CSV table of C-alpha atoms in Angstrom, one decimal:
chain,number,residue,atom,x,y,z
A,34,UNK,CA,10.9,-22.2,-1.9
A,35,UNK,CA,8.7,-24.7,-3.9
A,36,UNK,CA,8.3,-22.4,-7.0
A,37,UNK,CA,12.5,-22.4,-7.1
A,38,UNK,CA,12.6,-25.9,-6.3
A,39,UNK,CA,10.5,-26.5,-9.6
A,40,UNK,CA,12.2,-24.3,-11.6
A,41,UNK,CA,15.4,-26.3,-10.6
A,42,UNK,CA,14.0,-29.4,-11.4
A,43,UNK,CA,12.7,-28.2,-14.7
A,44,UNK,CA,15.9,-27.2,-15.5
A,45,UNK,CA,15.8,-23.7,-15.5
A,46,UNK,CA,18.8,-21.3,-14.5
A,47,UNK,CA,20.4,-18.0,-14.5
A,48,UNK,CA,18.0,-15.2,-16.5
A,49,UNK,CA,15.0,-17.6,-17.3
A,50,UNK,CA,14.1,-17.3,-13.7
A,51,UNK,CA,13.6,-14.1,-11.8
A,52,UNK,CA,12.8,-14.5,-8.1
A,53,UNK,CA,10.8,-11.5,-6.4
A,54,UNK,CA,9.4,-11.7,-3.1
A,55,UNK,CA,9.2,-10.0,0.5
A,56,UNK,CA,10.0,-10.9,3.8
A,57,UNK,CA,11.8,-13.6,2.3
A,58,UNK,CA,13.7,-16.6,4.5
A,59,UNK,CA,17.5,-16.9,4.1
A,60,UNK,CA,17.4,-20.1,2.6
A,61,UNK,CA,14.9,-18.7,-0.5
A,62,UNK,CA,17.8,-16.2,-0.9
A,63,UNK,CA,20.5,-18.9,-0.7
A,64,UNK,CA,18.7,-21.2,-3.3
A,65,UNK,CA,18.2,-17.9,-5.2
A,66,UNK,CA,21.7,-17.7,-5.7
A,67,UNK,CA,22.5,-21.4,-6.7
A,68,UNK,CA,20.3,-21.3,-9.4
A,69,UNK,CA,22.0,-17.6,-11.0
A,70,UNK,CA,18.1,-16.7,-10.5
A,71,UNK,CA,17.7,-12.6,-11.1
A,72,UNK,CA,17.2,-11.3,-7.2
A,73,UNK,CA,14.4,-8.7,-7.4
A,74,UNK,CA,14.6,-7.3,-3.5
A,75,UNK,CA,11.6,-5.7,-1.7
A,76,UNK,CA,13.8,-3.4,0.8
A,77,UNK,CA,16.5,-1.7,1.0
A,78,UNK,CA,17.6,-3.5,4.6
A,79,UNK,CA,17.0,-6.9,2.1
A,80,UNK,CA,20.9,-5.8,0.4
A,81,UNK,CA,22.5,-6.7,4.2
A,82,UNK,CA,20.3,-9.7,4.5
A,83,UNK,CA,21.1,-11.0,1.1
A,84,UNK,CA,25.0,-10.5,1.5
A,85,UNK,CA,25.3,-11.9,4.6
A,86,UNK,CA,23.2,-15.3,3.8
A,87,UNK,CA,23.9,-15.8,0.2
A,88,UNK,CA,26.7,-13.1,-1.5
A,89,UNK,CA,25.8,-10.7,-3.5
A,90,UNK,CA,24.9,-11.7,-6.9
A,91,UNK,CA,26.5,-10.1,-10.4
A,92,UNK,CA,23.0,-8.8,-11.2
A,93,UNK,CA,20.0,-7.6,-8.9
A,94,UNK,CA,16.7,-5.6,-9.1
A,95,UNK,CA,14.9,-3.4,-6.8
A,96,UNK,CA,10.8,-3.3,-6.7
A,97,UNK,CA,9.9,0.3,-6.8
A,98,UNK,CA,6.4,1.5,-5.1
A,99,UNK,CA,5.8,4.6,-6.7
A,100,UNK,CA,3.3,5.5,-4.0
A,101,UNK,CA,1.1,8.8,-4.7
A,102,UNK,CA,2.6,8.7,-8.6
A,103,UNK,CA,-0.4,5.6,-9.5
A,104,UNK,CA,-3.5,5.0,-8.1
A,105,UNK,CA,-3.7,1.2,-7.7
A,106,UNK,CA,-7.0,-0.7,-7.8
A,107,UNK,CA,-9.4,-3.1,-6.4
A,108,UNK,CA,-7.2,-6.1,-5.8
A,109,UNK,CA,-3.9,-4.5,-5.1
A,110,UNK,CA,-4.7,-1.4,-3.4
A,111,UNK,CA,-3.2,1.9,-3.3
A,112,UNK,CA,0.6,1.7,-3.9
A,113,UNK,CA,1.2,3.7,-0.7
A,114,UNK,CA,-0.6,0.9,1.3
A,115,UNK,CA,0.9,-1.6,0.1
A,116,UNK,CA,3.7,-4.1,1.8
A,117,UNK,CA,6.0,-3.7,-1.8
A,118,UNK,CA,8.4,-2.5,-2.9
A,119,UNK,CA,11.3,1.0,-2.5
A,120,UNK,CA,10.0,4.8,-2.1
A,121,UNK,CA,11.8,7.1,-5.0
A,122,UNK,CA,14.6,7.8,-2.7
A,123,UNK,CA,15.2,4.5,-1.5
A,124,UNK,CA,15.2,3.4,-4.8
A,125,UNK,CA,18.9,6.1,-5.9
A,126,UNK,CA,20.3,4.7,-2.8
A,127,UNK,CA,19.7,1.0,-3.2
A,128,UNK,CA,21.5,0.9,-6.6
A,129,UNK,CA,23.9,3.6,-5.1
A,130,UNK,CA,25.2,0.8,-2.4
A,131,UNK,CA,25.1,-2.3,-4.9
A,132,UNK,CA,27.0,-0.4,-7.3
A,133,UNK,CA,29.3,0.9,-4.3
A,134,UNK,CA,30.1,-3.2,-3.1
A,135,UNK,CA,30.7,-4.4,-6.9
A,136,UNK,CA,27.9,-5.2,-8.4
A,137,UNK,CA,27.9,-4.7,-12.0
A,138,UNK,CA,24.5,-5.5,-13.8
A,139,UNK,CA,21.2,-3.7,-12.8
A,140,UNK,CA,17.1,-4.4,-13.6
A,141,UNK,CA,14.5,-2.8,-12.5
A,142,UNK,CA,10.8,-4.0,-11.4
A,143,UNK,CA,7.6,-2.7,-10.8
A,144,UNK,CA,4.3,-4.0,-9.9
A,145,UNK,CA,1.2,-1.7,-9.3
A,146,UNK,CA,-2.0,-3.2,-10.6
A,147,UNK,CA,-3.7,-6.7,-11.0
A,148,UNK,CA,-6.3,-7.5,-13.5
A,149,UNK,CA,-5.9,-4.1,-14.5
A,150,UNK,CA,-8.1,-4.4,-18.5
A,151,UNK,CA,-6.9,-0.5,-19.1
A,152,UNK,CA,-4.4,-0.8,-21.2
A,153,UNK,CA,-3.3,3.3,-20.7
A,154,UNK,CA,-2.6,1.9,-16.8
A,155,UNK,CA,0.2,0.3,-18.2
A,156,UNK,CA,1.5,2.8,-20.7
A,157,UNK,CA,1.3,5.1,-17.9
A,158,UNK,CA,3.4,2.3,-15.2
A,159,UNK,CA,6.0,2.5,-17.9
A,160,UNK,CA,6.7,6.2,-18.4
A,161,UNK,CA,6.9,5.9,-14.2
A,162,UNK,CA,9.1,3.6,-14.5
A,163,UNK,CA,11.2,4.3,-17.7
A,164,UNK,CA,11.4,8.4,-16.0
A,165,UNK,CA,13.0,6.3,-12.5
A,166,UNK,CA,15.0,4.7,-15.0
A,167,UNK,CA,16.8,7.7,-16.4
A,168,UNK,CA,17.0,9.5,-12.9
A,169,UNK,CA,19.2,6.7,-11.8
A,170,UNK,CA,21.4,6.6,-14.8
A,171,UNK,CA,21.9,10.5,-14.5
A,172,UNK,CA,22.2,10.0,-10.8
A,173,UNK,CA,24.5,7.2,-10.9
A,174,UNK,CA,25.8,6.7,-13.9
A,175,UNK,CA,25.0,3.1,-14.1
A,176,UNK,CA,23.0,0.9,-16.7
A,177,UNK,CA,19.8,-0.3,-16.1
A,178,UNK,CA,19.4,-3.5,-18.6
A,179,UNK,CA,15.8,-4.4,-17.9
A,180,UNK,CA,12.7,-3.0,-16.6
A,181,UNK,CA,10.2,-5.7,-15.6
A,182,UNK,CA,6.3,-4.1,-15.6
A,183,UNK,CA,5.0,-7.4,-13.2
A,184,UNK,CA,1.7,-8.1,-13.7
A,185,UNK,CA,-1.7,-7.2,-14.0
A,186,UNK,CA,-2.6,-7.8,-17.1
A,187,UNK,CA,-6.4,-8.7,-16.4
A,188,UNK,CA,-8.7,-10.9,-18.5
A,189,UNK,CA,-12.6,-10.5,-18.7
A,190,UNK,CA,-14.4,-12.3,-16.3
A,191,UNK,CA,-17.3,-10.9,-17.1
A,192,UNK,CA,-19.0,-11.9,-20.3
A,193,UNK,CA,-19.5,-8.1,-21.1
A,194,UNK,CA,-15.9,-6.9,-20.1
A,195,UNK,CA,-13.4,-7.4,-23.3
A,196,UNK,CA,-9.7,-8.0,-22.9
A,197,UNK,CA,-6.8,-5.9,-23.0
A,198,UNK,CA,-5.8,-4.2,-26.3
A,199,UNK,CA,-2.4,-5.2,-26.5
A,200,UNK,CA,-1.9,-3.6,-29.5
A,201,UNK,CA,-2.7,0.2,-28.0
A,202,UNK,CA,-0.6,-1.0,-24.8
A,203,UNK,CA,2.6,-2.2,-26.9
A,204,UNK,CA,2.2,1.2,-29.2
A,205,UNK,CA,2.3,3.2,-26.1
A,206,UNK,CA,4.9,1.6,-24.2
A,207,UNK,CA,7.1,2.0,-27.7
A,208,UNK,CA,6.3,5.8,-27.2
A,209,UNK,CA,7.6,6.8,-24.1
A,210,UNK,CA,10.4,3.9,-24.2
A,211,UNK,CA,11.2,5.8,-27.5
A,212,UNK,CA,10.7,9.6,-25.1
A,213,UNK,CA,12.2,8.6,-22.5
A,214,UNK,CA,14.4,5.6,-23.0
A,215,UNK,CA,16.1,6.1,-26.7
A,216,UNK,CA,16.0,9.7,-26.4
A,217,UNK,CA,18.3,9.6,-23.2
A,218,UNK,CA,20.8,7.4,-24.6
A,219,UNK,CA,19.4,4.3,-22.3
A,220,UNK,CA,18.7,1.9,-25.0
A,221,UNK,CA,18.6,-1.0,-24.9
A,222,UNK,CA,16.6,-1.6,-22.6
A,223,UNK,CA,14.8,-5.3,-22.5
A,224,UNK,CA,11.1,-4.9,-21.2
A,225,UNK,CA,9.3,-7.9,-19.2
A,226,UNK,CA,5.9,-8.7,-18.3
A,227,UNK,CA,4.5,-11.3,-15.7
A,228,UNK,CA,1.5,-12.0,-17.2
A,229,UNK,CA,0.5,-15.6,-15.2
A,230,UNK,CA,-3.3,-14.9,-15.0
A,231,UNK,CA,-3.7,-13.9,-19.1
A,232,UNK,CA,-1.7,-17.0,-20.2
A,233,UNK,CA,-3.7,-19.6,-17.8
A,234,UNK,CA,-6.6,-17.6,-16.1
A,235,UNK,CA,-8.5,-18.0,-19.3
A,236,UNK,CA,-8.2,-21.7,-19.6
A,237,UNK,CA,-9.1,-22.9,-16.4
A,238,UNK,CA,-13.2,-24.2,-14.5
A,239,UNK,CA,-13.8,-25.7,-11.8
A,240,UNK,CA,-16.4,-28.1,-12.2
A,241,UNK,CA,-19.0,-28.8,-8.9
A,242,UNK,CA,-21.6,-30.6,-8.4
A,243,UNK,CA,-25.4,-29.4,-6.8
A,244,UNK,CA,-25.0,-30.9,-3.2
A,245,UNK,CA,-28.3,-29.1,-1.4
A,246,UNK,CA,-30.9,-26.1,-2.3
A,247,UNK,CA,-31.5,-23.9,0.5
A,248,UNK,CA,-34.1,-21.8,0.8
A,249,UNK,CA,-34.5,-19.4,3.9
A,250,UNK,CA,-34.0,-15.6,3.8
A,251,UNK,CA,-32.9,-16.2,0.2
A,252,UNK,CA,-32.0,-19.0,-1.9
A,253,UNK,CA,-28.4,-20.9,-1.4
A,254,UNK,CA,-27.1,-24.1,-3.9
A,255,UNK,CA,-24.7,-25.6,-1.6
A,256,UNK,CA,-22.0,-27.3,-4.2
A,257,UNK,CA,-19.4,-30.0,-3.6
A,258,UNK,CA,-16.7,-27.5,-4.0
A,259,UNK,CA,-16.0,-24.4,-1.6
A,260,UNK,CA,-13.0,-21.7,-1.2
A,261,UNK,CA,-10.3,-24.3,-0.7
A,262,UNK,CA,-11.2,-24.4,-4.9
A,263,UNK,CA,-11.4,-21.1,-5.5
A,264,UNK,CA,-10.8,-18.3,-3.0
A,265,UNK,CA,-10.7,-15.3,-5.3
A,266,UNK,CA,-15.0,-14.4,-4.4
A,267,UNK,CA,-14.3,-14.5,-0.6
A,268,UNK,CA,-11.3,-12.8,-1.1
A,269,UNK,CA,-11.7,-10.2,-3.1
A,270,UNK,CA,-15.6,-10.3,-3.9
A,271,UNK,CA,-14.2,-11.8,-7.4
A,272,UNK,CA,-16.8,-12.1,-10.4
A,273,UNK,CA,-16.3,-16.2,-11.8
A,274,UNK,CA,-19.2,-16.4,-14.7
A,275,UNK,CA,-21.4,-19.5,-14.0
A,276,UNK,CA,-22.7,-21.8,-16.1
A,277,UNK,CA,-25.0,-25.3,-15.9
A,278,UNK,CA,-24.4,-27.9,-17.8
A,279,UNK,CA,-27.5,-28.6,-19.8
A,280,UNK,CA,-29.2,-25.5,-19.0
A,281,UNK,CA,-27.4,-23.1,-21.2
A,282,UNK,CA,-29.8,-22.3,-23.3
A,283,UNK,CA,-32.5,-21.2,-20.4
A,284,UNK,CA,-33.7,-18.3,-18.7
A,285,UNK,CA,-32.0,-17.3,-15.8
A,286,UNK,CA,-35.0,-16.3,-13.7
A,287,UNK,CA,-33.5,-17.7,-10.2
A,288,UNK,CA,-31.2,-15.7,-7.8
A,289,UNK,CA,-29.0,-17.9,-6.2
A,290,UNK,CA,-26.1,-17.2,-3.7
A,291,UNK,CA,-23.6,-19.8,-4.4
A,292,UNK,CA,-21.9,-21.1,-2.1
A,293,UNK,CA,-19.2,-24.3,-0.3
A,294,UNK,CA,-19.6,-26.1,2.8
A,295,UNK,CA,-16.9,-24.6,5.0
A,296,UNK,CA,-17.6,-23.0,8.1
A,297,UNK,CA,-17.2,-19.2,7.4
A,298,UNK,CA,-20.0,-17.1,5.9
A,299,UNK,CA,-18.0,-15.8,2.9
A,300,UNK,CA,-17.3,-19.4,1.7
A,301,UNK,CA,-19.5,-18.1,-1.8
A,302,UNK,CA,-18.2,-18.2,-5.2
A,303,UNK,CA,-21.4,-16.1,-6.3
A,304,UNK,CA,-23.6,-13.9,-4.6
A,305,UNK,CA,-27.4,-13.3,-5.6
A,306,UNK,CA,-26.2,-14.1,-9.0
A,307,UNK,CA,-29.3,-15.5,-11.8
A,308,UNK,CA,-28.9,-18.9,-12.5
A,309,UNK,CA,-31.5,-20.9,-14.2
A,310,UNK,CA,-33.6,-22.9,-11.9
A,311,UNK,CA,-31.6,-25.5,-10.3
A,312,UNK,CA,-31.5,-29.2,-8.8
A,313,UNK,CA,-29.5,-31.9,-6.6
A,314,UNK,CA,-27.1,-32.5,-9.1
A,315,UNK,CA,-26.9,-30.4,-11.4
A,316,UNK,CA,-23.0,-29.7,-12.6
A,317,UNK,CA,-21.9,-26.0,-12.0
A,318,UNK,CA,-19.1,-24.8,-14.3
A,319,UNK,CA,-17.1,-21.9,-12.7
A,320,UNK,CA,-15.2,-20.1,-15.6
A,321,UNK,CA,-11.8,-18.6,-15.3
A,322,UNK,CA,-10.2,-20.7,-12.7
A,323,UNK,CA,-6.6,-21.4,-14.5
A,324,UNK,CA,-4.7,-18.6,-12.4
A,325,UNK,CA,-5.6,-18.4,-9.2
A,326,UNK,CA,-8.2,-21.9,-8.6
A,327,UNK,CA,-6.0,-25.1,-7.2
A,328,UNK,CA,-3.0,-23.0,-7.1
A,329,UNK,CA,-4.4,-20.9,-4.0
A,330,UNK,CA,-5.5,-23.9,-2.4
A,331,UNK,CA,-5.4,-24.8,1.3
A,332,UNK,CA,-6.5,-27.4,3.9
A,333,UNK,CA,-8.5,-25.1,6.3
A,334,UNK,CA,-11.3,-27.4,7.9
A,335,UNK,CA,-9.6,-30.4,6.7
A,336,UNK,CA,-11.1,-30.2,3.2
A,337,UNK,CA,-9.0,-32.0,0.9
A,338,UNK,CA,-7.7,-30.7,-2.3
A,339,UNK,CA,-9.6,-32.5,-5.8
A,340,UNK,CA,-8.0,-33.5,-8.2
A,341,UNK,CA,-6.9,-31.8,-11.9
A,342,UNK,CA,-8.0,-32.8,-15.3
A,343,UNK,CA,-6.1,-31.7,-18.4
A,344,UNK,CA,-8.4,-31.5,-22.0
A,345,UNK,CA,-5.9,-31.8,-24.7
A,346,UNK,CA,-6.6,-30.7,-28.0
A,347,UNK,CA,-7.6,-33.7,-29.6
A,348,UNK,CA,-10.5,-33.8,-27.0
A,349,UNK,CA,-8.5,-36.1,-24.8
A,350,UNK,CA,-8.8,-35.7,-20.7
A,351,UNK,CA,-6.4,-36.7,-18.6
A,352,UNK,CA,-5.4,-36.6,-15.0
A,353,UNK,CA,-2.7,-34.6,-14.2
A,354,UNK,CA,-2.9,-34.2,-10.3
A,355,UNK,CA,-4.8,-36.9,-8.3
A,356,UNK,CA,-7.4,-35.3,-5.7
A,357,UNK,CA,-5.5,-35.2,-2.0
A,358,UNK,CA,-6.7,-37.9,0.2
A,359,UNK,CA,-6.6,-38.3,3.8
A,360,UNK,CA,-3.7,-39.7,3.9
A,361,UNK,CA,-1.8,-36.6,2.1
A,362,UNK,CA,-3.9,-34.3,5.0
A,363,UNK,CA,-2.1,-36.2,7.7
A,364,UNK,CA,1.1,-37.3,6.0
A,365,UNK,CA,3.4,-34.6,7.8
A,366,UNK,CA,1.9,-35.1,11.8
A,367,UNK,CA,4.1,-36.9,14.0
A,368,UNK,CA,1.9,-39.5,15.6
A,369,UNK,CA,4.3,-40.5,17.9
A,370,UNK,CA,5.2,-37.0,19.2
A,371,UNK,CA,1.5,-36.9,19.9
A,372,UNK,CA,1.8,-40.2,22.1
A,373,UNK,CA,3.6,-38.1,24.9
A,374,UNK,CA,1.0,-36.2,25.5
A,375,UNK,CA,-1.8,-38.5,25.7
A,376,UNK,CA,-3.4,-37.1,22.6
């Protein structure tokens, strides 16, 4: 509900926002609607739901999981395991039942890898896609007006990865939208991306301070920060690069696991990763935090959310979020509920 709410207040309606999501409340539909937002549903048994709460809209999406038909990766997993998205056949009788209760306009949305850097993976999502495409036009005889590809456009996090080639993807996409799209009498067809993590992933650290050096069955720098900053290494075993400030230039002859002071073992941004020798105090920079940093935070252990600094471009830095303070961590308890009970 917060990311519509924003959207709202930003001014944004109809086609500038579409709202995908799963297992999603009946007042997230309802706003949905209010705002002419694009409804991309997760399930089939989500066209019921959606009628009765909010209406049908004039245009709606289906995710498709094309199962077997790709592979997946690290992050996402394989597309049969995963909670997403409409089998094939679900898929034909989704738009079949839409189409059937009056709705007139039709997109389409897939969503099978993230930080996927081959760009083939998503010359191949396409022709999965754009073929599902022309099945359903056949099938139906309706017009499909956009297919949206999702995400998963990576970015090197690793100093020796390199980034996507957009230029090979975009020539491939071009070749089976021309194969399978043009050549079926389909066009136009508008084709979206999601790509959140390669717009901000790239422009994003978190900054820590040195709190403590451990040294027991290995070595552990204990920083100020910990996975309430950046859950991506305990949750996926995510590579951030490292670096210290003033120690650039040196050898990295020290193997360090990095890790944050909450109370779970796989609180670590870094794991024995070679770091130059360090100190209390010495300021970590953790690379690559724009995407998925203070936007996956949380309050578990009662750790408090720091604050955000923007760097403009004239080498200006200015606050843009203030850090929580306890205040913001109990701002939503009832203390006088509590009283009842003694507590």
């Amino acid at each position: 509900m917060a990311e519509l709410e924003l959207a709202g207040r930003l001014g944004m309606r109809g086609e500038e926002i579409m709202f995908t999501s799963n297992d999603t409340p009946a007042g997230e539909f309802v706003k949905a609607k209010g705002l002419d937002a694009i409804i991309n549903l997760d399930d089939i048994s989500h066209i019921e739901y959606l009628e009765k709460h909010a209406g049908l809209p004039g245009l709606i999406s289906f995710r498709y999981n094309p199962g077997a038909l790709k592979e997946g990766n690290l992050i996402i997993g394989h597309p049969e395991d995963a909670k997403y998205g409409l089998t094939r056949e679900q898929m034909l009788e989704a738009y079949r039942i839409v189409r059937d209760k009056g709705v007139k306009r039709f997109g389409i949305h897939t969503m099978v890898a993230s930080n996927e850097l081959d760009p083939a993976y998503f010359i191949e999502t396409a022709g999965v896609l754009f073929s599902l495409i022309a099945d359903i036009s056949k099938n139906l005889g309706i017009h499909i007006e956009f297919a949206n590809l999702g995400g998963g456009i990576g970015i090197p996090y690793r100093p020796d990865q390199e980034p996507v080639d957009l230029e090979i993807m975009s020539k491939g996409i071009r070749k089976v939208y021309n194969d399978l799209i043009v050549a079926n009498g389909l066009a136009p067809l508008k084709i979206f991306f999601e790509s959140g993590r390669a717009i901000t992933g790239p422009y994003g650290y978190l900054v820590s301070k040195v709190e403590h050096i451990k040294d027991t069955y290995k070595k552990f720098a204990g920083l100020d920060a910990c996975m309430v900053d950046l859950m991506r290494p305990a949750l996926y075993g995510a590579y951030h690069h490292i670096t210290v400030l003033g120690k650039e230039g040196m050898p990295q002859t020290v193997k360090y696991d990095v890790t944050g002071s909450l109370c779970e073992n796989n609180d670590k941004f870094a794991i024995g990763r070679m770091l130059p020798e360090l100190k209390q105090g010495d300021i970590i920079v953790i690379h690559d935090t724009g995407a998925h940093g203070h936007a996956m935070g949380f309050n578990y252990n009662g750790k408090l959310r720091s604050a955000e600094l923007l760097l403009r471009a004239n080498g200006e830095v200015v606050e843009i979020r203030r850090a929580e303070s306890i205040e913001d961590y109990f701002a939503t308890i009832d203390f006088n509920g509590l009283d009842q009970f003694n507590i």
